[in-house]
């Protein structure tokens, strides 16, 4: 048995038949081969699977794909410009060394983009609280916070 | 020697691996889908300890999409061996440690919750998991052994052939000298504590994808692993009985390891074996719950430490007694962690003349315990730095002064526990940390906290670690069953660009950037002209992988040696082209030059000549420019540092906030300071996680893991941690050409005692157990157990 769904992913219309048990992240990774969205846990705690659904950050491991009928999804693959120019948050992560192994990074970036969309002037404490739903084991969050703060300034240098 | 003006060494170059990770183009093991892919599910023991009476797989085999069900009996029938342990420890009485079999799939008994019992292979992951529900296993429950303090008298045996559950009872150091010193001591300080059990939790769960190829009867394994050549050697030679040439191990992008991806695990071994039986590739990706149950855990010691001093506070002797948990089976390097990587570090930064440590390692019905970030050295540092701080309080001395008084000041220094520190300057980083942390202003901050009704405390930690593992001959004498060198290949292409193949492996450390900086500096070519390849036994000559902060000091040195061979050959080519003697050619800034003249040839032209040898000394020199090197260091490296932690405690709730954390490290020379600081930040987070939040808890009666998810096991989150202040001092390592020591583990090693020292200072108690949760702090303040 499968459920036909239609949605828009990274600006493109998509129609797929999904297993009724399939989570949004299963469909993104396994059927659409958008493997930038990662699965780091099974309890909706780590945030590695964060994508944007209709402009809001959601954990794609904690909703059924069938629930997303008609929705607009943006994954990490759809965040940078068509010509490959990094989104300012992606560039800020690189500039501030806000990533190491890269596994939590894609979800972390999607959460950070949503965090600043909600609260552009967040102070350090608010940034830290806003990232509570994303676990990083590598960076100690120090440089992730710095990246968000750099992004807030709108002045991200272009480094080699 | 290469002129390093304009050198990329020491520059905070932004990482070349970042763009792929930031755009979702990273390729982790679970991202790999092979043609005709199938999926695996492991049926695991729900009990901590039980006998398997029978397994009925009929229904599971008949389930939709199921291709095969394998159990321990199938593996035994095809003579698959057990998983080996790579380090042999001998007990005090000279007997070798107990090495009971570690079957790939359980045979006869299950020994911890999560122990794999059967492998189900199906067309889809859902089908494999569904079929797992249909496998009928009849168990006879046995009493589990959980508490390490009573494991040797538990009346139940994890392994039938190790009745008292003792793996080894090991001693290290001069016991008689220590006993004598304690008799004459004016003052003895003592503590007893546990070093809490941790779960590594790299954010990428372990994963594997194994494929058998019929045309040459060979296997390819994609696996989330830190040392693919070691994985290949252990799996092929010791378990499956294959020539290494028939097994290619690829560790693509790996999402963190922290030790947990060093080891040879059952799952990937079973997959490789089964891939030939089903004649299709099989993929398995751990769910986080499986990772909690089955990844090797870390730490888990119970220790008593005593420090003997004279009346002036000079350290006379240190006596340590530790029980270490091995878990249910000996994992790959488990036995080395509480011994060679622990007791040898108990001198710390101090001139303690006599040290003796006893370590009893026990089997329990819990997941195997092995190396986790720091591996033995955090446990040793916790012992030393907690007792030193406690001694200062016992003596009513300033803890920094007591440390200074006992610091080793002359190098090289041979410790009484078997290591020779080549170089260091401990006062330098302590002084710098005190300055940066504004210890002078601490009194005012404490008063300000008090005015708010809050308690403030300050704590120090001066750690040392032995990194750059290791000299193979020393490791071999200490029980290692493997060499610990590293290999590198430098392949210069005809156009002068370079591909470097390294046996070390990056799973977040940024080798693709750092190693390119090293090679570019040495060859005087742009960093962009150098590519780094790691993580594939099919492309890289050999390697021992990444752990123990060894990648740059050992792996980087192997690359440097290969680069130097390239330069030496390049000089001969240049001498021919410039019609000069080989010995007259100098190499600097990417140019071969006849000494004392302006006759020179750039590196790129030499490369082209090597591959288009029209005008070339073919009678004396082979064409091509491609060099290999193996490097085995002559000593460990010894990074050290001084950390200062300041905490503020709310006595109403017990909530403890790290107000400031200052880390000053001596890593020797630094190639990329941005990456090094990132490593320190991450290590500090893991160390503070251990001290404040994290603990793996097994139910003492049932042996169920009570902290089996991110909902129960408290990983540090962004709002649990402060911003860190990081500084450096530098005494370059004396025995590798880069003068580097290693930085990957320092933060996790130095920070737990700094935090607990600060917290016990703040709340006025002698000791508090890690993790010092708000509840524990509140109970300590309110004197309720």
PDB file of C-alpha atoms in Angstrom, chain B residues 229 232 487-491 501-503 536-543 627-630:
ATOM      1  CA  UNK B 229      43.164  -0.283   7.304  1.00  0.00           C
ATOM      2  CA  UNK B 232      40.387  -4.404   7.157  1.00  0.00           C
ATOM      3  CA  UNK B 487      51.923   5.910   6.130  1.00  0.00           C
ATOM      4  CA  UNK B 488      51.696   8.617   3.518  1.00  0.00           C
ATOM      5  CA  UNK B 489      52.057   8.847  -0.239  1.00  0.00           C
ATOM      6  CA  UNK B 490      52.752  12.031  -2.165  1.00  0.00           C
ATOM      7  CA  UNK B 491      51.834  11.746  -5.823  1.00  0.00           C
ATOM      8  CA  UNK B 501      47.244   9.815   0.376  1.00  0.00           C
ATOM      9  CA  UNK B 502      47.223   9.491   4.132  1.00  0.00           C
ATOM     10  CA  UNK B 503      46.511   6.518   6.353  1.00  0.00           C
ATOM     11  CA  UNK B 536      40.004   4.112   1.426  1.00  0.00           C
ATOM     12  CA  UNK B 537      42.193   1.009   1.616  1.00  0.00           C
ATOM     13  CA  UNK B 538      41.849   0.677  -2.156  1.00  0.00           C
ATOM     14  CA  UNK B 539      43.678   3.963  -2.765  1.00  0.00           C
ATOM     15  CA  UNK B 540      45.966   4.452   0.208  1.00  0.00           C
ATOM     16  CA  UNK B 541      49.065   2.286   0.704  1.00  0.00           C
ATOM     17  CA  UNK B 542      48.535   1.590   4.404  1.00  0.00           C
ATOM     18  CA  UNK B 543      47.610   3.312   7.626  1.00  0.00           C
ATOM     19  CA  UNK B 627      56.925   8.776  -3.112  1.00  0.00           C
ATOM     20  CA  UNK B 628      55.796   6.741  -0.131  1.00  0.00           C
ATOM     21  CA  UNK B 629      56.905   7.001   3.457  1.00  0.00           C
ATOM     22  CA  UNK B 630      56.174   5.201   6.701  1.00  0.00           C
TER      23      UNK B 630
END
